[in-house]
XYZ file of C-alpha atoms in Angstrom:
682
model
C 64.473 -32.891 51.489
C 66.552 -30.055 52.012
C 65.587 -27.099 49.878
C 68.573 -25.455 48.085
C 69.479 -21.700 47.337
C 70.126 -21.462 43.809
C 72.935 -19.189 42.554
C 71.084 -17.676 39.634
C 72.242 -16.735 37.089
C 75.526 -15.458 37.202
C 76.940 -18.207 37.028
C 75.515 -19.410 34.113
C 76.815 -16.512 32.684
C 80.075 -17.216 33.532
C 79.999 -20.231 32.633
C 79.488 -19.547 29.125
C 82.807 -17.702 28.972
C 84.393 -20.553 29.947
C 82.954 -23.657 28.567
C 81.991 -22.362 24.896
C 80.263 -24.792 23.451
C 81.666 -27.790 24.552
C 80.370 -29.584 28.007
C 82.194 -29.305 30.945
C 81.336 -30.015 34.154
C 82.248 -26.933 37.781
C 84.301 -28.466 41.007
C 82.564 -28.150 43.902
C 84.667 -29.201 47.721
C 81.179 -30.502 49.164
C 79.398 -32.228 46.405
C 79.495 -36.240 45.449
C 81.770 -37.870 42.838
C 78.868 -38.350 40.230
C 79.221 -37.961 36.347
C 76.424 -36.062 34.305
C 76.223 -37.279 30.996
C 72.969 -36.494 28.194
C 71.812 -39.899 26.742
C 69.265 -37.450 24.340
C 68.527 -35.453 22.589
C 72.327 -34.906 21.712
C 74.345 -35.004 18.234
C 78.258 -34.161 17.488
C 78.751 -33.088 21.332
C 75.458 -30.186 21.914
C 72.038 -30.493 22.934
C 69.164 -30.274 20.647
C 66.799 -27.802 21.316
C 63.111 -27.918 20.142
C 61.575 -25.337 18.208
C 57.948 -24.866 18.942
C 54.876 -22.936 17.828
C 54.300 -19.838 19.840
C 51.331 -20.023 22.702
C 50.491 -16.253 21.474
C 49.302 -14.596 18.077
C 52.287 -12.270 16.884
C 54.653 -14.116 18.719
C 58.345 -15.521 18.376
C 58.797 -19.655 18.447
C 59.928 -20.712 21.268
C 62.405 -23.634 22.664
C 61.541 -26.444 24.221
C 64.234 -28.455 26.614
C 63.854 -32.156 27.563
C 66.616 -34.037 28.450
C 67.264 -37.464 29.387
C 70.229 -37.582 31.616
C 72.593 -40.512 32.770
C 73.851 -40.359 36.350
C 76.703 -41.967 36.913
C 77.918 -42.386 41.011
C 81.401 -42.897 40.822
C 81.885 -42.845 44.722
C 82.565 -45.403 46.888
C 78.938 -44.066 48.814
C 74.944 -44.399 48.254
C 73.487 -41.146 47.713
C 69.865 -39.461 47.389
C 69.234 -37.077 44.473
C 67.205 -34.508 45.598
C 66.848 -31.616 43.560
C 67.737 -31.600 39.323
C 67.680 -27.432 38.014
C 67.971 -26.523 34.457
C 69.367 -23.084 33.499
C 68.352 -22.329 36.745
C 64.581 -23.972 36.842
C 63.320 -26.804 39.076
C 62.843 -29.704 37.218
C 62.701 -32.099 39.623
C 59.700 -31.258 42.177
C 57.738 -35.149 41.672
C 60.822 -36.692 42.991
C 59.010 -37.349 46.298
C 61.327 -39.169 48.767
C 64.665 -38.038 46.398
C 66.202 -40.569 44.078
C 68.594 -42.916 45.579
C 71.389 -44.305 43.527
C 73.876 -46.533 44.510
C 77.891 -46.951 44.570
C 79.148 -47.286 41.250
C 75.729 -47.343 40.071
C 74.087 -45.337 37.675
C 70.267 -43.311 37.657
C 67.715 -41.526 33.959
C 66.193 -38.896 35.177
C 64.762 -37.276 32.675
C 62.401 -33.487 32.854
C 59.255 -35.052 31.704
C 57.563 -37.481 33.060
C 55.058 -35.524 33.109
C 52.817 -37.262 36.234
C 53.051 -40.551 34.491
C 55.848 -41.757 37.273
C 54.255 -44.687 39.587
C 53.162 -43.611 42.989
C 53.747 -40.379 42.479
C 49.950 -38.307 41.637
C 49.099 -36.400 38.646
C 48.967 -33.065 39.685
C 47.378 -29.910 37.366
C 50.731 -28.204 36.817
C 52.528 -31.080 35.592
C 53.536 -30.017 32.217
C 54.592 -26.482 33.257
C 57.148 -27.231 36.154
C 58.512 -30.321 34.755
C 59.165 -29.152 31.150
C 61.469 -26.029 30.519
C 60.433 -23.867 28.003
C 62.826 -20.874 27.261
C 61.267 -18.080 24.868
C 64.892 -17.066 24.187
C 67.159 -19.505 22.356
C 69.972 -20.236 25.078
C 73.690 -20.712 23.806
C 74.109 -23.293 26.916
C 72.007 -25.756 28.985
C 73.085 -25.574 32.447
C 72.405 -29.184 34.685
C 72.747 -29.341 38.594
C 71.936 -31.795 40.569
C 71.508 -31.381 44.328
C 71.998 -34.585 46.715
C 71.417 -34.925 50.266
C 73.944 -34.302 52.662
C 75.885 -31.763 50.290
C 75.617 -27.951 50.224
C 77.247 -27.804 46.711
C 75.828 -28.997 43.341
C 77.308 -30.917 41.004
C 77.037 -29.195 37.552
C 77.409 -29.754 34.460
C 77.113 -27.444 31.049
C 76.743 -28.273 27.321
C 76.580 -26.399 23.910
C 73.344 -26.029 21.875
C 72.300 -26.750 18.646
C 68.766 -26.395 17.197
C 67.161 -29.810 16.151
C 66.646 -30.863 12.877
C 65.227 -34.387 11.582
C 67.513 -36.465 9.989
C 66.835 -35.824 5.986
C 64.660 -32.668 7.633
C 61.568 -31.533 8.818
C 58.913 -33.560 8.757
C 55.415 -34.102 6.781
C 52.642 -33.755 8.580
C 50.800 -37.114 8.643
C 47.057 -35.710 7.809
C 46.836 -34.239 4.463
C 44.792 -30.770 4.101
C 42.806 -32.407 1.161
C 40.694 -34.873 3.815
C 39.881 -32.326 5.926
C 36.339 -31.165 6.057
C 34.588 -28.123 6.152
C 36.318 -25.761 9.245
C 37.899 -28.131 10.405
C 41.658 -28.597 11.584
C 44.047 -30.599 13.330
C 44.669 -29.900 17.052
C 47.693 -31.012 19.192
C 49.768 -29.888 21.619
C 53.646 -30.519 22.763
C 53.251 -31.570 26.266
C 52.555 -35.494 26.167
C 52.539 -37.523 29.086
C 55.492 -40.071 30.182
C 58.441 -40.091 29.916
C 59.101 -42.658 26.793
C 57.074 -40.217 25.114
C 58.464 -37.007 25.991
C 58.034 -34.801 22.397
C 55.270 -36.609 20.880
C 52.262 -35.270 19.746
C 48.252 -36.196 20.160
C 46.131 -35.289 17.269
C 42.663 -35.334 16.605
C 40.518 -32.798 14.567
C 38.593 -30.206 15.605
C 36.070 -28.064 13.559
C 34.377 -24.352 14.840
C 30.960 -25.306 16.535
C 28.827 -22.217 16.525
C 26.368 -23.521 18.646
C 28.402 -24.163 21.092
C 30.923 -21.523 20.842
C 34.118 -24.585 20.856
C 36.609 -26.207 18.721
C 34.485 -29.645 18.731
C 35.792 -33.126 18.160
C 32.792 -34.136 17.033
C 30.389 -33.829 14.381
C 27.287 -31.842 14.821
C 25.102 -33.521 17.137
C 27.473 -35.894 17.755
C 27.385 -38.149 20.578
C 30.926 -38.676 22.536
C 30.664 -42.666 23.123
C 30.429 -42.855 19.077
C 33.510 -43.413 17.553
C 32.482 -42.133 14.251
C 31.079 -39.118 15.466
C 34.471 -38.626 16.375
C 35.796 -36.100 13.539
C 39.048 -37.688 13.291
C 37.665 -40.987 13.045
C 38.965 -42.932 9.479
C 40.522 -39.824 8.277
C 43.951 -40.856 6.184
C 47.129 -40.317 7.774
C 50.473 -40.330 5.818
C 54.030 -41.370 6.141
C 56.693 -38.463 7.739
C 59.159 -39.343 5.843
C 61.074 -41.921 3.624
C 61.943 -44.528 5.089
C 61.377 -48.218 5.673
C 58.948 -50.648 7.389
C 60.576 -51.503 10.911
C 57.684 -53.381 12.935
C 53.917 -52.746 12.368
C 49.910 -54.539 13.972
C 47.018 -54.346 11.853
C 44.456 -56.790 13.557
C 44.368 -54.983 16.805
C 40.564 -54.847 17.812
C 39.502 -51.454 18.442
C 37.551 -50.845 22.324
C 33.981 -51.709 22.456
C 32.537 -48.562 25.097
C 33.707 -45.080 24.716
C 35.386 -43.600 26.361
C 36.897 -47.582 27.974
C 38.868 -45.800 30.789
C 36.542 -47.243 33.338
C 37.185 -50.763 32.099
C 40.471 -49.894 32.382
C 40.852 -49.051 35.810
C 37.779 -52.362 37.144
C 39.791 -54.474 35.105
C 43.672 -56.176 35.128
C 45.561 -55.854 32.150
C 44.094 -58.693 29.400
C 40.986 -59.525 31.789
C 37.658 -59.712 29.591
C 36.726 -56.464 28.008
C 40.317 -55.533 27.194
C 40.636 -56.363 22.854
C 43.527 -58.044 22.157
C 46.084 -58.095 19.059
C 45.562 -62.187 17.381
C 48.723 -62.100 15.847
C 50.537 -60.991 18.950
C 48.049 -62.567 21.732
C 47.791 -59.897 24.157
C 46.731 -55.858 24.556
C 48.873 -53.163 22.527
C 49.399 -50.414 24.383
C 49.619 -48.518 20.517
C 47.566 -50.709 19.139
C 47.119 -50.754 15.648
C 50.276 -49.093 14.631
C 53.539 -48.314 11.609
C 57.251 -47.824 12.612
C 59.147 -46.547 10.088
C 62.681 -46.071 9.972
C 63.816 -43.106 8.422
C 67.522 -42.583 8.608
C 68.888 -42.556 11.983
C 65.597 -42.202 13.586
C 62.284 -44.314 13.922
C 59.121 -42.789 13.857
C 55.209 -44.094 14.847
C 51.611 -43.582 13.776
C 49.821 -45.392 16.560
C 46.077 -46.045 17.317
C 44.662 -46.640 13.846
C 42.395 -48.785 12.693
C 42.451 -52.398 12.210
C 42.702 -53.566 8.729
C 43.542 -49.859 7.196
C 46.947 -50.836 7.074
C 48.152 -51.649 3.396
C 49.027 -55.154 3.264
C 52.228 -54.537 1.322
C 53.681 -52.639 4.954
C 52.927 -55.236 7.138
C 56.356 -57.037 5.645
C 59.644 -55.078 7.909
C 62.346 -53.429 4.754
C 58.533 -52.419 3.102
C 60.010 -48.956 1.366
C 57.628 -46.263 2.428
C 57.958 -42.612 0.111
C 56.643 -38.983 2.035
C 53.034 -38.980 2.140
C 52.396 -42.454 1.301
C 48.835 -43.574 2.810
C 49.602 -45.372 6.210
C 46.307 -46.025 7.450
C 42.927 -44.418 9.080
C 42.661 -42.804 12.518
C 41.219 -45.488 14.484
C 40.413 -46.284 19.088
C 42.490 -48.626 19.316
C 44.957 -49.246 22.060
C 45.902 -47.117 25.093
C 43.517 -44.289 24.161
C 40.287 -42.415 25.739
C 38.532 -41.170 22.673
C 39.730 -41.180 18.724
C 42.912 -39.951 17.234
C 46.537 -40.903 16.416
C 49.770 -40.534 18.112
C 53.251 -39.660 16.646
C 56.306 -40.064 18.104
C 60.475 -40.063 17.091
C 62.917 -42.214 18.356
C 66.786 -43.060 17.456
C 67.116 -45.992 15.657
C 66.756 -49.283 17.791
C 69.621 -49.849 20.971
C 69.613 -52.161 23.509
C 71.618 -49.468 25.826
C 68.420 -47.147 25.775
C 67.133 -46.472 29.249
C 65.219 -48.777 30.904
C 62.673 -45.957 31.076
C 61.988 -46.282 27.507
C 61.245 -50.045 27.031
C 58.205 -50.253 28.668
C 56.169 -49.799 25.853
C 59.036 -51.784 23.744
C 58.223 -55.277 24.904
C 56.538 -56.421 21.579
C 58.847 -54.916 19.380
C 62.504 -53.868 18.863
C 61.796 -51.229 16.618
C 61.230 -48.765 20.047
C 64.071 -49.122 21.958
C 65.783 -46.128 20.603
C 65.486 -42.855 22.978
C 63.241 -40.041 22.331
C 64.221 -37.475 19.818
C 62.609 -33.832 19.067
C 59.756 -34.107 16.626
C 59.478 -31.127 13.933
C 57.293 -30.445 11.178
C 57.321 -27.565 8.058
C 55.132 -27.054 4.758
C 52.031 -26.254 7.837
C 50.325 -23.553 9.808
C 49.916 -23.025 13.152
C 47.333 -21.274 15.371
C 46.573 -21.116 19.126
C 43.111 -22.164 19.623
C 42.194 -19.883 22.512
C 42.828 -16.805 19.676
C 41.101 -18.760 17.515
C 38.092 -19.048 19.566
C 38.057 -15.307 20.388
C 38.824 -14.244 16.548
C 35.568 -16.408 15.428
C 33.168 -14.817 18.359
C 34.363 -11.584 17.024
C 34.894 -11.559 13.492
C 33.304 -14.577 11.994
C 36.592 -15.186 10.111
C 40.639 -16.110 10.619
C 42.529 -13.422 9.677
C 46.521 -14.575 7.527
C 48.489 -13.208 9.247
C 47.372 -14.445 12.991
C 48.969 -17.359 11.289
C 52.485 -19.397 12.371
C 54.284 -20.241 9.389
C 55.680 -23.686 11.053
C 59.362 -24.410 9.142
C 60.952 -26.533 11.726
C 58.485 -26.711 14.959
C 56.259 -28.583 16.599
C 52.919 -27.606 18.067
C 53.462 -25.278 20.784
C 53.266 -26.044 24.688
C 50.989 -27.085 27.282
C 50.777 -25.200 30.359
C 47.277 -24.806 30.926
C 44.542 -24.308 28.492
C 46.410 -23.629 25.795
C 46.648 -26.249 22.788
C 47.568 -25.597 19.273
C 45.460 -25.924 15.562
C 47.033 -26.593 13.197
C 46.660 -26.516 8.757
C 48.823 -28.829 6.780
C 49.352 -26.795 4.066
C 51.647 -22.933 3.189
C 47.776 -21.859 1.568
C 45.305 -20.011 3.126
C 42.768 -21.411 5.624
C 39.058 -20.270 3.908
C 36.979 -20.832 7.171
C 33.536 -20.569 5.912
C 30.581 -18.918 8.014
C 27.476 -21.119 8.132
C 27.701 -23.633 6.010
C 24.875 -25.047 3.974
C 25.217 -29.389 4.712
C 21.987 -29.580 3.841
C 21.628 -31.806 1.129
C 20.354 -35.565 1.982
C 23.158 -38.346 0.620
C 22.074 -42.390 0.135
C 24.285 -44.885 0.143
C 24.318 -48.483 -1.088
C 27.167 -50.771 0.620
C 28.051 -54.038 0.088
C 30.412 -56.395 1.502
C 34.646 -55.840 0.492
C 37.646 -56.944 1.887
C 39.640 -53.735 0.375
C 40.531 -50.541 2.204
C 38.612 -47.210 1.359
C 38.307 -42.965 0.327
C 36.871 -40.758 0.199
C 37.066 -37.327 -1.587
C 35.128 -34.011 -1.651
C 36.493 -31.314 -4.066
C 35.098 -28.237 -5.095
C 36.251 -27.592 -8.951
C 36.836 -30.395 -11.155
C 40.502 -29.502 -10.888
C 40.605 -30.161 -7.565
C 39.006 -33.514 -8.010
C 41.517 -34.701 -10.419
C 44.184 -33.824 -8.959
C 43.452 -35.524 -5.901
C 42.622 -38.512 -8.406
C 46.422 -37.711 -9.976
C 47.694 -38.764 -6.263
C 45.760 -41.424 -5.117
C 46.448 -43.201 -8.035
C 49.738 -42.808 -7.694
C 49.599 -44.409 -3.999
C 47.798 -47.795 -5.563
C 44.002 -46.241 -5.098
C 41.885 -46.217 -8.071
C 38.432 -44.190 -8.057
C 35.402 -46.621 -8.077
C 32.392 -43.988 -8.018
C 31.788 -40.354 -8.762
C 29.114 -37.767 -8.284
C 28.225 -34.881 -7.730
C 26.077 -32.080 -6.181
C 25.295 -28.158 -6.753
C 26.013 -27.159 -3.192
C 26.400 -23.487 -1.949
C 27.221 -21.881 -5.045
C 29.456 -24.052 -6.662
C 29.887 -27.381 -8.093
C 30.907 -30.257 -5.842
C 33.016 -33.366 -6.469
C 32.618 -36.606 -4.574
C 34.760 -39.947 -5.299
C 34.713 -43.243 -3.713
C 38.937 -44.745 -3.982
C 39.483 -47.978 -3.419
C 42.958 -49.930 -2.460
C 44.305 -51.354 -5.942
C 46.704 -51.274 -8.632
C 44.940 -51.205 -11.209
C 45.293 -48.223 -13.570
C 42.002 -46.128 -14.420
C 40.611 -43.134 -16.627
C 39.010 -40.188 -15.572
C 37.062 -38.445 -19.032
C 34.869 -35.196 -18.248
C 33.029 -34.354 -21.664
C 30.327 -31.828 -22.103
C 27.811 -33.454 -24.576
C 26.740 -37.114 -24.727
C 28.080 -37.642 -28.440
C 31.707 -36.338 -27.086
C 31.587 -38.560 -23.766
C 30.204 -41.617 -26.934
C 33.354 -40.896 -28.659
C 35.761 -41.057 -25.896
C 33.632 -44.321 -24.244
C 34.098 -46.153 -28.158
C 37.939 -44.882 -28.112
C 38.277 -46.371 -23.605
C 36.887 -50.085 -25.510
C 39.067 -50.028 -27.721
C 42.427 -49.433 -25.668
C 40.812 -52.359 -23.066
C 39.302 -50.875 -20.450
C 35.871 -50.576 -19.333
C 33.370 -47.846 -18.239
C 32.755 -48.759 -14.108
C 30.974 -45.920 -13.314
C 29.744 -42.312 -15.253
C 27.776 -39.237 -13.609
C 26.418 -36.298 -15.050
C 24.652 -32.729 -14.610
C 23.053 -30.356 -16.257
C 24.073 -26.719 -16.078
C 24.274 -23.324 -18.426
C 27.022 -24.596 -20.703
C 25.076 -28.046 -21.030
C 24.915 -31.691 -20.138
C 27.997 -32.593 -18.796
C 29.546 -36.488 -18.211
C 32.008 -37.929 -16.043
C 33.676 -41.610 -16.642
C 35.808 -43.635 -14.482
C 37.175 -47.005 -17.222
C 38.867 -49.186 -15.583
C 41.345 -51.946 -17.649
C 38.658 -55.116 -18.494
C 36.890 -57.714 -20.577
C 33.625 -59.103 -22.039
C 30.830 -57.279 -23.664
C 29.418 -53.881 -22.284
C 27.412 -51.295 -23.346
C 26.911 -47.219 -22.939
C 23.409 -46.157 -24.207
C 21.244 -42.738 -23.728
C 16.908 -42.351 -23.856
C 15.643 -39.541 -23.419
C 12.372 -40.952 -22.601
C 11.803 -43.182 -19.633
C 9.944 -45.824 -21.984
C 12.361 -46.325 -24.345
C 15.295 -46.640 -21.208
C 12.838 -49.462 -20.302
C 12.577 -51.485 -23.403
C 16.366 -50.880 -23.853
C 16.819 -52.785 -20.474
C 14.183 -55.355 -21.240
C 15.696 -56.364 -24.021
C 19.246 -56.048 -23.078
C 18.831 -58.340 -20.430
C 17.335 -61.553 -22.526
C 20.657 -61.178 -24.642
C 22.460 -61.804 -21.228
C 23.535 -57.975 -20.600
C 22.816 -56.921 -17.235
C 22.160 -53.412 -15.703
C 25.268 -51.651 -13.686
C 25.299 -48.048 -13.769
C 22.428 -45.504 -14.414
C 22.845 -42.024 -14.680
C 19.813 -39.292 -14.443
C 19.850 -35.689 -15.733
C 16.918 -33.281 -15.669
C 17.104 -31.075 -18.878
C 14.369 -28.370 -19.195
C 11.949 -30.453 -16.771
C 12.464 -33.577 -18.765
C 14.585 -36.708 -18.224
C 17.610 -37.783 -19.771
C 18.872 -41.674 -18.937
C 22.654 -42.545 -19.174
C 23.104 -46.337 -18.801
C 25.782 -48.929 -18.978
C 25.903 -52.641 -19.046
C 28.673 -55.602 -18.333
C 27.974 -59.061 -19.776
C 25.969 -61.536 -16.895
C 23.489 -63.776 -16.377
C 21.476 -64.427 -12.566
C 18.362 -62.645 -11.036
C 18.339 -58.662 -12.486
C 16.025 -56.091 -11.889
C 15.356 -52.816 -12.792
C 11.806 -50.146 -10.855
C 10.907 -47.286 -10.479
C 9.408 -45.814 -6.944
C 8.049 -42.247 -5.761
C 9.090 -41.787 -2.558
C 11.507 -42.789 -0.245
C 8.932 -45.125 2.270
C 7.852 -47.024 -1.109
C 11.926 -47.959 -1.986
C 12.685 -49.252 0.810
C 10.322 -51.543 1.206
C 11.176 -52.683 -1.883
C 14.640 -53.229 -0.823
C 13.520 -55.209 1.334
C 12.004 -57.272 -0.501
C 14.317 -57.317 -3.163
C 17.112 -58.564 -0.313
C 14.932 -60.594 1.250
C 14.778 -62.723 -2.170
C 18.668 -62.690 -2.843
C 18.520 -59.703 -4.973
C 22.011 -56.766 -4.076
C 21.052 -52.935 -4.914
C 24.096 -52.101 -6.955
C 23.055 -48.656 -8.290
C 20.629 -46.370 -7.251
C 19.368 -43.047 -8.868
C 16.515 -40.450 -8.055
C 14.990 -37.026 -9.771
C 11.931 -35.188 -9.098
C 9.186 -35.683 -11.677
C 7.250 -33.388 -12.698
C 4.780 -33.453 -9.701
C 7.183 -32.877 -7.334
C 7.859 -36.508 -6.334
C 10.867 -37.898 -5.704
C 11.577 -41.373 -7.905
C 14.397 -43.771 -7.263
C 15.521 -45.466 -9.962
C 17.186 -49.019 -8.890
C 18.961 -51.571 -10.747
C 19.363 -55.067 -8.637
C 21.317 -57.869 -9.134
C 21.612 -61.516 -7.872
C 23.714 -62.171 -5.230
C 24.237 -63.181 -1.610
C 26.715 -60.460 0.415
C 26.116 -58.794 3.008
C 24.424 -54.943 2.429
C 23.466 -52.119 4.196
C 21.251 -48.798 3.131
C 21.578 -45.768 4.398
C 19.995 -42.593 4.063
C 21.916 -39.009 5.829
C 21.026 -35.039 5.812
C 24.038 -33.592 5.559
C 27.646 -35.095 4.153
C 28.798 -35.095 7.800
C 26.321 -37.097 9.242
C 26.415 -39.481 5.664
C 30.503 -39.864 6.648
C 29.708 -40.769 10.740
C 27.248 -43.962 9.003
C 30.218 -44.602 5.641
C 33.124 -44.925 8.673
C 30.902 -47.217 10.887
C 30.161 -49.401 8.186
C 33.496 -50.000 6.373
C 35.358 -50.713 9.869
C 32.236 -53.511 9.929
C 33.715 -54.570 6.161
C 30.848 -53.035 4.619
C 31.804 -50.909 2.080
C 30.342 -47.780 -0.006
C 30.028 -48.554 -3.451
C 26.866 -46.270 -4.741
C 26.299 -42.932 -3.622
C 22.908 -40.355 -4.390
C 22.610 -37.310 -3.866
C 19.015 -35.872 -3.668
C 18.608 -32.672 -5.566
């Protein structure tokens, strides 16, 4: 291949004065008759540039130039393209052997194939050598093509403009409220393959003080278990308003992690490859949803099976920015749990052939690539976040970059960005305590469920309101005291039934509120209580319902058991218990509903005895419906359990720490076992 001497910046400077802000070509006597046009990203005659976050703290945002070119050979003889320069930078080093273009034919070229060209080995510097990143906004984009046998290049110029997605900057698909302690989203603007040039692969990381890294795994987690990845099960949300274009929700996840050993050893579709029953084949995007927004289509991919709401499986279904879409999973062409997002123009039959590789299954992915930018979030380089934690134990507010119309920083080496999808300050917790023991009760249920952890009542009720507006209803609430603050946990299930949430001090006030809710046709579905210096506090979750119900309060276990027996004989079944300790004595709150069939109530001292009782009751056809625990006067932990007749699949787990608890919950949830009760030992 001939290597040409590039004319340098002088030609670009002269061209800027001649071409103003419209496209023009520089004639050359010794150049082929070839025309160049930009297919994407082009709008109103100018090339769109994507702003990306800086790679260094305090740095200015940078500009990414990634073009899809249409190259038309208008001459009478074939030519071979050898080199492509954009603004004086060689971007075609992967064109081994050149790119032939027949007489009268066309070829497509893109300067971000990122090592994904068939037959061309991956290279460590592939990202940096093929994508042009400008530190200063360039008013023009110059493209020069050098062809074999010709000394002069074919040169064309275009004006530039700042890219903005249709409707404005996008919302990040993850919410800050769903992040755990010290968790952040992680991404880099250097996705491989031409058809996803501006795409992001993003997962969740948290600081691991023992390893000294921002780790994708929970403490003590295994990389080969999907539920040990922090991103797994995280909810994802709509990036803008729009309507569903296409979706798939029945693609199985990989049974092994990592899966690339299987991919390399077995042909596509061979034994071991997951296959969507709906489409009868393996889908690289796994479970995914495409949303048309104006003249663009964006996608969120690699989701958990069964996590996309049924109503969003219908093309044309309306989507609102911030609406729940699904959960991060391990489906499709992914080496670990994460989600993939990208934006294209609306579908068109005229898209370049290079963009049809992943579009065989749906027309919605047949547009051309489009930049993707976000607002109302903050960015920090992972390398700096690492050094700051190691040196100071904190992340200073001034170290964060405010993203207003930007994507993640670009990776030319190890650089990756951490992102916090909110404008308020990120709070880094030094040495957070996570030593409480959590117990989960699970039953088979066909529903989508979410979990919420909030460190104030106001934050919890705000999340309850937001999820209620997104068709989620609160079914279970639990409180605990940790790190000097009251923590509220909630389990939400997909549904349209409106719930009421009430928190009051004093049992009498709560009982009055209960009676008022009953008169409104609602039934108490969960109650939680706790005691602090201000008194006994009661939280109730109410939903519309019919039939008999009763709420009782007792100051002795004897009276509690006596009423349970009496109500049982009258056709009432215990469905919820809560026990608080006040001045060393237990107080009991219990909820009953009309019912029949077998039931039991028992208290056991110690976890082993309780588990033995749970196993025996399960074998007898009973299912645990509610559990409560407390320390007796001797300091021995007592487990009070209520069972009712049932035959559904079920499970019981105990875990130390909320992060360890979440791992079990996500694993069981994907298997169809949903959390129906959670208890924290305190």
